[in-house]
Short mmCIF file of C-alpha atoms and ligand atoms in Angstrom, two decimals:
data_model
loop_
_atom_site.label_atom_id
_atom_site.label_comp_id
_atom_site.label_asym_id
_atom_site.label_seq_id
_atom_site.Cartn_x
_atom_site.Cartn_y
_atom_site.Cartn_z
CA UNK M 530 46.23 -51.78 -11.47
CA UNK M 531 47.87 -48.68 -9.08
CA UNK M 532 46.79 -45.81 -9.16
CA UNK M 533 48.99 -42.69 -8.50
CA UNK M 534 47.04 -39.46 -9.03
CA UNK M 535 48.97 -36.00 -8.14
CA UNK M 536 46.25 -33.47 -7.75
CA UNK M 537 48.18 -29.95 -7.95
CA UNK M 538 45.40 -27.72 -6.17
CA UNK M 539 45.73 -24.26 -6.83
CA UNK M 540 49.59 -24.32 -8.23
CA UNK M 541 50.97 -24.50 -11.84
CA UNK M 542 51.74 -22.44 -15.09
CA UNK M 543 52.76 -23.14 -18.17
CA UNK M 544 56.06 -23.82 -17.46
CA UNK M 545 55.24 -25.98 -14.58
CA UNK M 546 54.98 -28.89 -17.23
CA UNK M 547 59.17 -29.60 -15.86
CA UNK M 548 58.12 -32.13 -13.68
CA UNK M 549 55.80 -33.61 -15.04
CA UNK M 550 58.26 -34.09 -17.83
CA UNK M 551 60.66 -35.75 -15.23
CA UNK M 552 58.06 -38.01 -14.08
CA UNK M 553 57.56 -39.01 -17.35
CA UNK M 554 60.72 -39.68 -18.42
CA UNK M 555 61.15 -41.68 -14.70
CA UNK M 556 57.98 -43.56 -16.04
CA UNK M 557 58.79 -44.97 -18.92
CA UNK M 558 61.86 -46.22 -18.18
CA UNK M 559 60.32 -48.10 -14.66
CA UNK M 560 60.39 -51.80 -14.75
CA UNK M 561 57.52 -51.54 -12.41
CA UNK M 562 55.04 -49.11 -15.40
CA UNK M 563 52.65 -51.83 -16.09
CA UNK M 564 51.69 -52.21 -12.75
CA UNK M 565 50.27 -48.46 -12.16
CA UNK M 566 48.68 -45.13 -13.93
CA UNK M 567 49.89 -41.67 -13.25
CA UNK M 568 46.80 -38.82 -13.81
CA UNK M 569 48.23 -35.38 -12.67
CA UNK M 570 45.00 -32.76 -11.99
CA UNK M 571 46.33 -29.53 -12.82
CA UNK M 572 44.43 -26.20 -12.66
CA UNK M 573 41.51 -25.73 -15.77
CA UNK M 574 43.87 -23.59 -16.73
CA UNK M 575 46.71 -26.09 -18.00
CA UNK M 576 44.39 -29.24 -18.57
CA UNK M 577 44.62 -28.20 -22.48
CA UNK M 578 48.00 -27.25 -23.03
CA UNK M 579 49.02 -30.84 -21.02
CA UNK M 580 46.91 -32.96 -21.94
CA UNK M 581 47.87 -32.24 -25.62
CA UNK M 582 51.35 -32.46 -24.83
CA UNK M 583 51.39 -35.38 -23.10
CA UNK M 584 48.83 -37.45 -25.12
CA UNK M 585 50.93 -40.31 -26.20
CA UNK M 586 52.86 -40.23 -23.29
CA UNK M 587 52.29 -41.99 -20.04
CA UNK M 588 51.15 -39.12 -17.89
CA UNK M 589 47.13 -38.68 -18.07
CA UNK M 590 45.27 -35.52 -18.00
CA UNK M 591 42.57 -34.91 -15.52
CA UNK M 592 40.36 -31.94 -13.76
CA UNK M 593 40.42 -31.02 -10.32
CA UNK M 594 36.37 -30.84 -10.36
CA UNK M 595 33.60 -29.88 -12.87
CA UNK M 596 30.42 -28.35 -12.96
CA UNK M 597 26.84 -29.81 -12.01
CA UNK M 598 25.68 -29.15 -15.58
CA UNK M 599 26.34 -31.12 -18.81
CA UNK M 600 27.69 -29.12 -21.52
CA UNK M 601 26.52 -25.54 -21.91
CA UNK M 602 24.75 -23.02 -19.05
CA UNK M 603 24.41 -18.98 -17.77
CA UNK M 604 26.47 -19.95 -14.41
CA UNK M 605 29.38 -17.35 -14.82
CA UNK M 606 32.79 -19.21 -14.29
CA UNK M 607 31.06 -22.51 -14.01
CA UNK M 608 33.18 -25.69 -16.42
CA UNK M 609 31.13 -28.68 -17.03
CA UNK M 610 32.41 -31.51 -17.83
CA UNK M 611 31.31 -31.49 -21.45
CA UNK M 612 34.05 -28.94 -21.47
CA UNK M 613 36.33 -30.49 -19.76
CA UNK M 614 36.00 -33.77 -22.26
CA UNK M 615 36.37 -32.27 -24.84
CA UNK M 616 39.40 -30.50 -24.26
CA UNK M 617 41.81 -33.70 -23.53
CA UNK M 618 40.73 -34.42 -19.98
CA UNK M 619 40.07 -38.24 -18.89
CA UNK M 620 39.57 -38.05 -15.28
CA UNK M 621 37.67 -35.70 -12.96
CA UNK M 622 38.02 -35.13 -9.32
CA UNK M 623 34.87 -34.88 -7.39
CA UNK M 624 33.39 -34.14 -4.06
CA UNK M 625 37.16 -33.35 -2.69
CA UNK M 626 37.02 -31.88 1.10
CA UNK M 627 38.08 -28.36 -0.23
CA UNK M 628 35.34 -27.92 -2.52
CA UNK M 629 32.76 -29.50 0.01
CA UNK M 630 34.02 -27.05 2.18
CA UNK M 631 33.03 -24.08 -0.23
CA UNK M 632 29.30 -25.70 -1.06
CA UNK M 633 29.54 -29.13 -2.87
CA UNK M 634 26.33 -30.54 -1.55
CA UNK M 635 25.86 -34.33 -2.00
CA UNK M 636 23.14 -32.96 -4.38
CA UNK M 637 25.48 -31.73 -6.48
CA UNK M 638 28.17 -33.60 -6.39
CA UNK M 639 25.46 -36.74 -7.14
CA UNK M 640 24.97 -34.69 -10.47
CA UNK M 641 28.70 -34.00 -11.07
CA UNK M 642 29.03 -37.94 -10.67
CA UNK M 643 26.26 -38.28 -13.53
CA UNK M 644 27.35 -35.29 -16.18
CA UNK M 645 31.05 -36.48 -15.84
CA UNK M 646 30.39 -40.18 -16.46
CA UNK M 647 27.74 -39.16 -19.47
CA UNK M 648 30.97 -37.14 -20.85
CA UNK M 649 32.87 -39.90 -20.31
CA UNK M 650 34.85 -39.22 -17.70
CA UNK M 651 36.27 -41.18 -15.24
CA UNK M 652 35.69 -39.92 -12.03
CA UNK M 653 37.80 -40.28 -8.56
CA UNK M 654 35.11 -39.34 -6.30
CA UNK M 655 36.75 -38.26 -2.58
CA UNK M 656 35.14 -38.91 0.77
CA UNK M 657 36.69 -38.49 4.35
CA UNK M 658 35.51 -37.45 7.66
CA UNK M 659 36.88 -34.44 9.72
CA UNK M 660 39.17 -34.70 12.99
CA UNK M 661 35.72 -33.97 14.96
CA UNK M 662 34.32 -36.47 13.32
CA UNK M 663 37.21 -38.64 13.93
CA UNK M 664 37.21 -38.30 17.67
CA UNK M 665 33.81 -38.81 18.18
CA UNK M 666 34.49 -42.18 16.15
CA UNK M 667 31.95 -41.35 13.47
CA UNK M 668 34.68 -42.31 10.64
CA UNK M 669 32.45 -44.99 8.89
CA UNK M 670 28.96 -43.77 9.36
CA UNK M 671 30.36 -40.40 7.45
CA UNK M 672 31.60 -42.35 4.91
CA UNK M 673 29.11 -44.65 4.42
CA UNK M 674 26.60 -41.35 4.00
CA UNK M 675 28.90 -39.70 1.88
CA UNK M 676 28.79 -42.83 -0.41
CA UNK M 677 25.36 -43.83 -0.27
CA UNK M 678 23.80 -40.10 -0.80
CA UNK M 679 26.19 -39.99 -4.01
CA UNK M 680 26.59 -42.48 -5.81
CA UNK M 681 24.00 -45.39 -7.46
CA UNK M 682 23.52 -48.65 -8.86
CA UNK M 683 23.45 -47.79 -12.23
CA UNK M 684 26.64 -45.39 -11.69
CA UNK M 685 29.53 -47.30 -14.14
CA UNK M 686 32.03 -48.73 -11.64
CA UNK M 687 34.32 -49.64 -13.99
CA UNK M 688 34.50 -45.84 -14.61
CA UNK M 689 34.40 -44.85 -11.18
CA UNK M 690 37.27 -44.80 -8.42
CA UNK M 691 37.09 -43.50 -4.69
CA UNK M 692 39.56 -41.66 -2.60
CA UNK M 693 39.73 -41.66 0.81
CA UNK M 694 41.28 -38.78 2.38
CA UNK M 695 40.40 -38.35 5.89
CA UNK M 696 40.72 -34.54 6.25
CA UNK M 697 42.60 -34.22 9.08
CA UNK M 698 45.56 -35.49 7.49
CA UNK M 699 45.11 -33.29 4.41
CA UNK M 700 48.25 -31.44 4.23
CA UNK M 701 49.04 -31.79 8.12
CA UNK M 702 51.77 -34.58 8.10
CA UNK M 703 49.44 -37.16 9.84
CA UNK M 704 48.29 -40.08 8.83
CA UNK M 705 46.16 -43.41 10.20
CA UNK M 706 47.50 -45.64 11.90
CA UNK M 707 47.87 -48.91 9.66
CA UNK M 708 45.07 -50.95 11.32
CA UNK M 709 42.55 -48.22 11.64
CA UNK M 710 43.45 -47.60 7.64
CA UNK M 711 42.58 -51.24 6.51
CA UNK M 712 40.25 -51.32 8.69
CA UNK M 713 38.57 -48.21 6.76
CA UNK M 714 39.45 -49.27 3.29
CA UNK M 715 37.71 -52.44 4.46
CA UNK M 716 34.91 -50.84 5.06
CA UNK M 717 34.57 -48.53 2.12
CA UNK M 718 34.83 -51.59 -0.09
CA UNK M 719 32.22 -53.51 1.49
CA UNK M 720 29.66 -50.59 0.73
CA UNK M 721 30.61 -50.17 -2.61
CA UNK M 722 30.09 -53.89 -3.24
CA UNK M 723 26.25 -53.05 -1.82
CA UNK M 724 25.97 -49.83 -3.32
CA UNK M 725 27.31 -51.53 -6.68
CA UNK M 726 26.04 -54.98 -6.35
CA UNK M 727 29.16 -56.34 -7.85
CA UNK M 728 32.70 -56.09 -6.92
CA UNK M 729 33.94 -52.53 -5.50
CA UNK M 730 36.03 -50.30 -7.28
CA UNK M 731 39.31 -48.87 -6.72
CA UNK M 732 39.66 -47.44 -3.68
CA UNK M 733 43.07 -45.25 -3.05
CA UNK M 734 44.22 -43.35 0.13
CA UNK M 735 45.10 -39.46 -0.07
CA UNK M 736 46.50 -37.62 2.98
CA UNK M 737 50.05 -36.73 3.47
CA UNK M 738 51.25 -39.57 1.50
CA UNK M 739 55.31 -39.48 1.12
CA UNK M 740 58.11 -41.54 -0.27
CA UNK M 741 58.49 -42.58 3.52
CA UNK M 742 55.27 -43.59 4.96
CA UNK M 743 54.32 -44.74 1.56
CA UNK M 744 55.87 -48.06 2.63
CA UNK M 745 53.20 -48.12 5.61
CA UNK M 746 50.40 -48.31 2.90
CA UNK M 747 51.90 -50.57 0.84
CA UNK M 748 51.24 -53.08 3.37
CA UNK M 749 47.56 -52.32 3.00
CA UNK M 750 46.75 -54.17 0.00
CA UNK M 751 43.10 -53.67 -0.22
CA UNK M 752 44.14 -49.79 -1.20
CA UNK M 753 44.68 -49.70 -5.17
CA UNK M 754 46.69 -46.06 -4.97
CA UNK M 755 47.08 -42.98 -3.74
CA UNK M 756 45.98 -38.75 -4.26
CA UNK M 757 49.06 -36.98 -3.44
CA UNK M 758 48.71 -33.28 -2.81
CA UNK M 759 51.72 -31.78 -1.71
CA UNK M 760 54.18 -34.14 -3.07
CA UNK M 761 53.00 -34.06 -6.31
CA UNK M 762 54.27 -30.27 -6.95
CA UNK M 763 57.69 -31.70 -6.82
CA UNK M 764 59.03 -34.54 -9.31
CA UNK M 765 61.72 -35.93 -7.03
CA UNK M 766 58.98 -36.23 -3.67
CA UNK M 767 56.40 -37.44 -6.54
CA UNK M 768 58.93 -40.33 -8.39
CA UNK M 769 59.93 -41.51 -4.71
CA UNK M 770 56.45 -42.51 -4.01
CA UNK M 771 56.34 -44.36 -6.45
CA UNK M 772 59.61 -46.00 -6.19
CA UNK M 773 59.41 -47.26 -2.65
CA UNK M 774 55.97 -48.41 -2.93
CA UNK M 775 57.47 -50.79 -5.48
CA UNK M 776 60.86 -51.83 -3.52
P1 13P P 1615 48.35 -33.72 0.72
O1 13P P 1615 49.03 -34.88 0.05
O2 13P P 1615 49.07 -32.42 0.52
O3 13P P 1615 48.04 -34.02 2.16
O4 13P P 1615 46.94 -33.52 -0.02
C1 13P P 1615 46.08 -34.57 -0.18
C2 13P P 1615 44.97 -34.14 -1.06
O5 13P P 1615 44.10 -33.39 -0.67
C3 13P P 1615 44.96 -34.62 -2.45
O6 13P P 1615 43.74 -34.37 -3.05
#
């Protein structure tokens, strides 16, 4: 199974639900459907109104992050993911660079893993190491912390799915180059298989991914899908992803 996961950020209103109504519509009538899941993560704000509407329909409903808490707290503004269950949500983003960047700690996001999952909830839990990071060719010891501070043993895989988006390409245009990005999603497997002691989960790419360089991944097989910021905001950029990853 593919993944294809548009996280929206901090865009959408009501009537934003357009193009995700065109990306249905392109979905169901793909030969290719079987093969891959869309989950869109809109705003708290529209994960309600969406989720209902699209419920029988191929698009899946999920949150852009939750709270460290399980259902009910005093934090002012907080969401747990009780909440976020229970009002049509199947997915959760956690630990993405922009919220690390505000304060995630792996603390917290280690309890985010655990309150999501008990509210069943899958989670796509994001790791990635900055361009300083990059240079000083730290890449896999950062993600190997990132994954080993997080998550555990007795984590569900089957509920869990990783992202790696390398920050420096967040939103920048640039990308890895094709060997350093197997080479990666290599990597990241092989310490989910310890972590996990069984056989790693999905692991997708997120970075700049575009119905061009799309076909550069594609060639990676060892990454299951992709989180697609910018692109997802538009239906056409969004459905072109997904058609030439297929051609
Ligand atoms: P872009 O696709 O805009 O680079 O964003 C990636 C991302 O952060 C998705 O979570």
């Amino acid at each position: 199974m593919r993944y294809f996961i548009g996280n929206w950020k901090m865009f959408g209103v009501p009537k934003s639900r357009n193009i995700l109504n065109k990306i249905n519509k392109f979905n169901t009538k793909d030969k290719n459907r079987n093969k891959y899941k869309v989950i869109i993560t809109p705003p708290y704000t529209l994960i309600e109104s969406y989720a209902k509407y699209f419920k029988n329909k191929k698009i899946v409903v999920g949150s852009q992050n939750c709270y460290q808490k399980d259902q009910f707290s005093s934090n002012t503004a907080a969401i747990s993911p009780y909440m976020i269950r229970s009002i049509g949500a199947k997915y959760t983003l956690v630990g993405h660079s922009d919220n690390r960047a505000e304060g995630d700690t792996d603390l917290m996001l280690k309890d985010k893993v655990k309150y999501a999952l008990k509210n069943k909830l899958k989670v796509v839990f994001c790791i990635g190491e900055n361009k300083l990071e990059k240079k000083n060719k730290k890449t896999l010891s950062v993600l190997k912390k990132q994954m080993t501070k997080v998550l555990e043993k007795n984590f569900n895989k089957n509920n869990i799915i990783v992202a790696y988006e390398p920050i420096w390409s967040i939103g920048t245009g640039k990308i890895p180059t094709g060997s350093d990005l197997k080479k990666t999603t290599v990597y990241i497997k092989k310490v989910l298989k310890d972590i996990f002691n069984k056989k790693s989960p999905a692991v997708l790419y997120g970075g700049s991914v575009d119905g061009n360089n799309v076909e550069i991944f594609r060639e990676i097989e060892e990454i299951d899908g992709f989180l697609i910021g910018g692109a997802s905001k538009s239906s056409k950029k969004f459905i072109d992803i997904i058609k030439n990853y297929y051609r």
